[in-house]
PDB file of C-alpha atoms and ligand atoms in Angstrom:
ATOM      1  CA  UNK A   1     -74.790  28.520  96.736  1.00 97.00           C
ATOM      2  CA  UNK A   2     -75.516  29.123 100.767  1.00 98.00           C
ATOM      3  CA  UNK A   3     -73.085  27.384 102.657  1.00 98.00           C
ATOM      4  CA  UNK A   4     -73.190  25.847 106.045  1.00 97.00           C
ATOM      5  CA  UNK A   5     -71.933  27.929 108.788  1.00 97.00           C
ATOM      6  CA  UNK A   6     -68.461  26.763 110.250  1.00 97.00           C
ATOM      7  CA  UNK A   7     -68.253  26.480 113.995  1.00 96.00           C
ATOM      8  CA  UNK A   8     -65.414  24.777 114.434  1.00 97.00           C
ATOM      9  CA  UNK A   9     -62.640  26.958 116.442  1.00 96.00           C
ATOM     10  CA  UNK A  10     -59.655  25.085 115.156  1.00 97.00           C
ATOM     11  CA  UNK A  11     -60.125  26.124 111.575  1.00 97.00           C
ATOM     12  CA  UNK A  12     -61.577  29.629 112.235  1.00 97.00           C
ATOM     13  CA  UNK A  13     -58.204  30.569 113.889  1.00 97.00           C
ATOM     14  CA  UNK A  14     -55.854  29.581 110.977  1.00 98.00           C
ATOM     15  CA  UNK A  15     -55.015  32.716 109.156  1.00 98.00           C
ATOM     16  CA  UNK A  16     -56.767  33.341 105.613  1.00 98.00           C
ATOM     17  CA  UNK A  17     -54.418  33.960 102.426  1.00 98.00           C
ATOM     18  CA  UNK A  18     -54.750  36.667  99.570  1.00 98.00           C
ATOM     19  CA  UNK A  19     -57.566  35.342  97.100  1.00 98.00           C
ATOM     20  CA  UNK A  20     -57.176  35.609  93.323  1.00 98.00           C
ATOM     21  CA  UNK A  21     -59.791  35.077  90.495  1.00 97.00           C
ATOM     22  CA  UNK A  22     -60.144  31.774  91.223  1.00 97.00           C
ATOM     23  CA  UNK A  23     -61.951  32.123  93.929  1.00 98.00           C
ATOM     24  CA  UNK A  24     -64.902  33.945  91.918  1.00 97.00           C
ATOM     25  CA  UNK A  25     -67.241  31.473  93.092  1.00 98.00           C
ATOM     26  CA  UNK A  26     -66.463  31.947  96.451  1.00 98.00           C
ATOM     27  CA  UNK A  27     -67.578  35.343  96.648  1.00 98.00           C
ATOM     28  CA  UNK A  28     -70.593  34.292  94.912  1.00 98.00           C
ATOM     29  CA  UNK A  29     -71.197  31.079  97.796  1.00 98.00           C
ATOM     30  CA  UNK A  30     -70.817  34.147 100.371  1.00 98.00           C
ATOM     31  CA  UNK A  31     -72.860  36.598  99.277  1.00 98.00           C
ATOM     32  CA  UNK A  32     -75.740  33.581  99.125  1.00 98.00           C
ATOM     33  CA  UNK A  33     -75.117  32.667 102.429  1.00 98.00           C
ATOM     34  CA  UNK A  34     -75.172  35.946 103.749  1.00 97.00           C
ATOM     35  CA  UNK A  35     -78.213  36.803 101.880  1.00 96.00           C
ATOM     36  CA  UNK A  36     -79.581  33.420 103.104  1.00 96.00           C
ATOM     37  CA  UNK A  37     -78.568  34.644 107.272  1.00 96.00           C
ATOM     38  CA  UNK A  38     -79.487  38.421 106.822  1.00 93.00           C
ATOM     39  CA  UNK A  39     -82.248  38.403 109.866  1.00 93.00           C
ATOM     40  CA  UNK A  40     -79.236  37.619 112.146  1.00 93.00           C
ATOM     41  CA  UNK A  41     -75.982  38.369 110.187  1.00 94.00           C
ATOM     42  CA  UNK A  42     -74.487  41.379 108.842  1.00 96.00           C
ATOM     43  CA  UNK A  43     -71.599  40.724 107.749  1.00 98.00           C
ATOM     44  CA  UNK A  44     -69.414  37.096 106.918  1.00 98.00           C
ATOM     45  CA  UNK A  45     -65.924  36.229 106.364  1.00 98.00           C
ATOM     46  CA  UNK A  46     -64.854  33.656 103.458  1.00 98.00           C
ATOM     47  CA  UNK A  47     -63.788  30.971 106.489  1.00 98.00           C
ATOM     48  CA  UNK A  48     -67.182  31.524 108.011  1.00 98.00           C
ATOM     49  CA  UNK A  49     -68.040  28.875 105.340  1.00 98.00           C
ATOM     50  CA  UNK A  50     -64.898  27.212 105.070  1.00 98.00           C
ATOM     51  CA  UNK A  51     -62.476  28.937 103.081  1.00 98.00           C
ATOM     52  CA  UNK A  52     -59.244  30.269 104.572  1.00 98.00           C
ATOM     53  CA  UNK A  53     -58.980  33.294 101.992  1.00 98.00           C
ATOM     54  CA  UNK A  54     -58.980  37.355 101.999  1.00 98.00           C
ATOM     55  CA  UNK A  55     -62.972  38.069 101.186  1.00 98.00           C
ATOM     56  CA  UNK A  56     -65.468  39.685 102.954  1.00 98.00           C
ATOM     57  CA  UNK A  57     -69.277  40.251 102.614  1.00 98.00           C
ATOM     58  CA  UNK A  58     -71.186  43.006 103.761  1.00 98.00           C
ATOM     59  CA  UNK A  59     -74.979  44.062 104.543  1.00 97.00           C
ATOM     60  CA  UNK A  60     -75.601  47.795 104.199  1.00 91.00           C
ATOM     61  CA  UNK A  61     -79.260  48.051 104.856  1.00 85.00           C
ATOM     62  CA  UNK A  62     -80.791  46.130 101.578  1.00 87.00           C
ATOM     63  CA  UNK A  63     -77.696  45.968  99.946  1.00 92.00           C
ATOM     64  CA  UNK A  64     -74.494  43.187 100.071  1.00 95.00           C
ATOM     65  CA  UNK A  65     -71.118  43.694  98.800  1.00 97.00           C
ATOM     66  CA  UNK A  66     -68.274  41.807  98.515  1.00 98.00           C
ATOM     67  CA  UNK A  67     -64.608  42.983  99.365  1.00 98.00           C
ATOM     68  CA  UNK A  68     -61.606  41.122  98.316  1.00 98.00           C
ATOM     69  CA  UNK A  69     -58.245  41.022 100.029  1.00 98.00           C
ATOM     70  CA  UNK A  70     -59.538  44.671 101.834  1.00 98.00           C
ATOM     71  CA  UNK A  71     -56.741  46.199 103.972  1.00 98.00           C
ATOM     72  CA  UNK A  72     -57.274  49.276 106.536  1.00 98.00           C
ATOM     73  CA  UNK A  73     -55.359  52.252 105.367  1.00 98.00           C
ATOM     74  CA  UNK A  74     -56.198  54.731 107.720  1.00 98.00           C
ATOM     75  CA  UNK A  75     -58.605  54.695 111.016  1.00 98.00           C
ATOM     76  CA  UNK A  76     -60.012  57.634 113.714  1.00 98.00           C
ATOM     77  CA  UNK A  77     -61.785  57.467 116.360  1.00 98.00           C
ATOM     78  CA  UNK A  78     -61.436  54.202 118.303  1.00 98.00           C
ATOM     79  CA  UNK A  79     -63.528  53.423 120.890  1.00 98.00           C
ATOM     80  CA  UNK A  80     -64.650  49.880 123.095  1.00 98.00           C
ATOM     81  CA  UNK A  81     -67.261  47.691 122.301  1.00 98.00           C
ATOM     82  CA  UNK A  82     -68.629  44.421 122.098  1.00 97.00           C
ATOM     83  CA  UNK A  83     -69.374  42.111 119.174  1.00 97.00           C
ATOM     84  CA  UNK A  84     -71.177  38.825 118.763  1.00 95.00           C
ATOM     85  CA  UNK A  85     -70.432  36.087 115.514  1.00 96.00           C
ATOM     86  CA  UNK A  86     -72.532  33.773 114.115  1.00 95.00           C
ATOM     87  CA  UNK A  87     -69.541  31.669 114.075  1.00 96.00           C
ATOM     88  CA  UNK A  88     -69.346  31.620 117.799  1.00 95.00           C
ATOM     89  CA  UNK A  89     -71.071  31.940 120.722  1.00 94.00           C
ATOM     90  CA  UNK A  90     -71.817  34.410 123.427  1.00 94.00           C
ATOM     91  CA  UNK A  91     -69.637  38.184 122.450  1.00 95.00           C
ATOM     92  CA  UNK A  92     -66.657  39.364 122.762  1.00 95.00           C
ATOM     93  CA  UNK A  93     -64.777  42.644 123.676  1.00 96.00           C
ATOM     94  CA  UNK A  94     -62.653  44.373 120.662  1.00 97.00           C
ATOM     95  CA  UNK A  95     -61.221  47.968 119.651  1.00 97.00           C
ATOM     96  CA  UNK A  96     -62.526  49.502 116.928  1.00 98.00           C
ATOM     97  CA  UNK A  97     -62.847  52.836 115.093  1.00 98.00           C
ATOM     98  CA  UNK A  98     -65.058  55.342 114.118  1.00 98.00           C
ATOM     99  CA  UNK A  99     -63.910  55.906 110.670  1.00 98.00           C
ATOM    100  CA  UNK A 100     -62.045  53.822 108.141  1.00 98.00           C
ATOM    101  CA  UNK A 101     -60.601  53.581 105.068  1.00 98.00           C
ATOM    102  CA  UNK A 102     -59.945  50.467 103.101  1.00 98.00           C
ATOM    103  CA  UNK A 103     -58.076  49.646  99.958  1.00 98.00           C
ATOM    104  CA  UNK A 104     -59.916  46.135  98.573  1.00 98.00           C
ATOM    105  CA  UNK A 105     -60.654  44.527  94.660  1.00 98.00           C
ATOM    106  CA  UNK A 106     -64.638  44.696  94.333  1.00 97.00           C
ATOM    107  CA  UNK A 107     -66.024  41.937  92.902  1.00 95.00           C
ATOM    108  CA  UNK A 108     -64.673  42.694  89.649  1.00 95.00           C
ATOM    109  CA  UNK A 109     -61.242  42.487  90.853  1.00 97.00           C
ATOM    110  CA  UNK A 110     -61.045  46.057  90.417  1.00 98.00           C
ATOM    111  CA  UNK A 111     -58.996  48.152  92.431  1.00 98.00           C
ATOM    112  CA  UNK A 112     -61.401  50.190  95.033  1.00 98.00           C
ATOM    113  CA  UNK A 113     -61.106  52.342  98.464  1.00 98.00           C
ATOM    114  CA  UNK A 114     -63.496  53.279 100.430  1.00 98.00           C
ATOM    115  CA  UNK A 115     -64.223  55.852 103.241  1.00 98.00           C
ATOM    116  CA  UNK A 116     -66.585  53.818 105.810  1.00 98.00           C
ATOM    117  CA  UNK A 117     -67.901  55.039 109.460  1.00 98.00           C
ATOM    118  CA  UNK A 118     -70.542  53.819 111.991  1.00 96.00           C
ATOM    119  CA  UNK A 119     -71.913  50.545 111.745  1.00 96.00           C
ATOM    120  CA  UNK A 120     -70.756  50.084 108.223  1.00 97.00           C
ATOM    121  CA  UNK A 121     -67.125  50.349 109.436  1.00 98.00           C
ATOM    122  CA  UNK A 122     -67.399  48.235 112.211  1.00 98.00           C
ATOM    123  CA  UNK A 123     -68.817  45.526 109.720  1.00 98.00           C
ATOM    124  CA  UNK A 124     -66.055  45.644 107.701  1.00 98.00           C
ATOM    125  CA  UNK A 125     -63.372  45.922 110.549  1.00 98.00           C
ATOM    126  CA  UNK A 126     -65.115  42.808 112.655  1.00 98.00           C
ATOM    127  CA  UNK A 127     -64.962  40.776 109.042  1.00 98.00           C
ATOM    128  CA  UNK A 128     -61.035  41.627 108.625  1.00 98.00           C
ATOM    129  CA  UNK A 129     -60.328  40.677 111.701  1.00 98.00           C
ATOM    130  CA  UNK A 130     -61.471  36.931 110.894  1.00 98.00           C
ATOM    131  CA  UNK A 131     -58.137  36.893 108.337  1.00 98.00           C
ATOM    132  CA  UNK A 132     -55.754  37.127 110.997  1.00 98.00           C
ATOM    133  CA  UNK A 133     -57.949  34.024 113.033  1.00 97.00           C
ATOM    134  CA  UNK A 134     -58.640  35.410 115.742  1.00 95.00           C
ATOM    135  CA  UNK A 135     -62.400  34.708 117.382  1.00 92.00           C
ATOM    136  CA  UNK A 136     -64.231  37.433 117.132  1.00 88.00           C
TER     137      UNK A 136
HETATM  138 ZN1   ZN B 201     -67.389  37.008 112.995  1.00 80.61          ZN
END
């Protein structure tokens, strides 16, 4: 189901927990709503519609995928840039690197890790960021 976009600062900086099975759905309501943003968003976190826990959703060209509780394992390359959020306005200045690699559940809760770089990585590295509630 697409979800309504949350704006609201005070929630978006509490920090998001570990998610389990239960929160099947939830990966299901973001993917929608991602799908349902995808000529301005390329990536969401699971409190970008109101849920504090440890999913992400990605756009990689046509395709979306889901990450659960991902966690950056190794990273090369940083460099300065600037980001923008649909949860926020304006964009921010942030750190990131070149090259990543992330150990996550896929959808499936099946244990996964992935080698990302470029835009992809960025993505995924702007989206993890959102568990520790910062805004970004
Ligand atoms: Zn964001």
């Amino acid at each position: 189901m697409v979800k309504e976009i949350i704006r609201d600062p005070l929630f978006l900086q509490q920090k998001s927990e570990p998610a389990t099975e239960a929160d099947k759905q939830v990966i299901e309501d973001l993917l929608d709503t991602l799908k349902a943003n995808q000529d301005r968003c390329v990536g969401m976190a699971a409190n970008m519609i109101g849920v504090n826990k440890q999913i992400i959703v990605v756009a990689a060209g046509p395709f979306q995928f889901a990450m659960i509780n991902p966690v950056i394992t190794k990273k090369n390359g940083k460099y300065e840039t600037e980001e923008s959020c649909l949860s926020l306005d304006g964009s921010r200045p942030c750190i990131r690197y070149k090259e990543i690699e992330v150990d996550y559940l896929d959808q499936n809760f099946h244990k996964q890790h992935g080698k990302y770089s470029g835009f992809t990585a960025q993505i995924i590295q702007h989206e993890i960021q959102h568990f520790s509630g910062e805004l970004i």
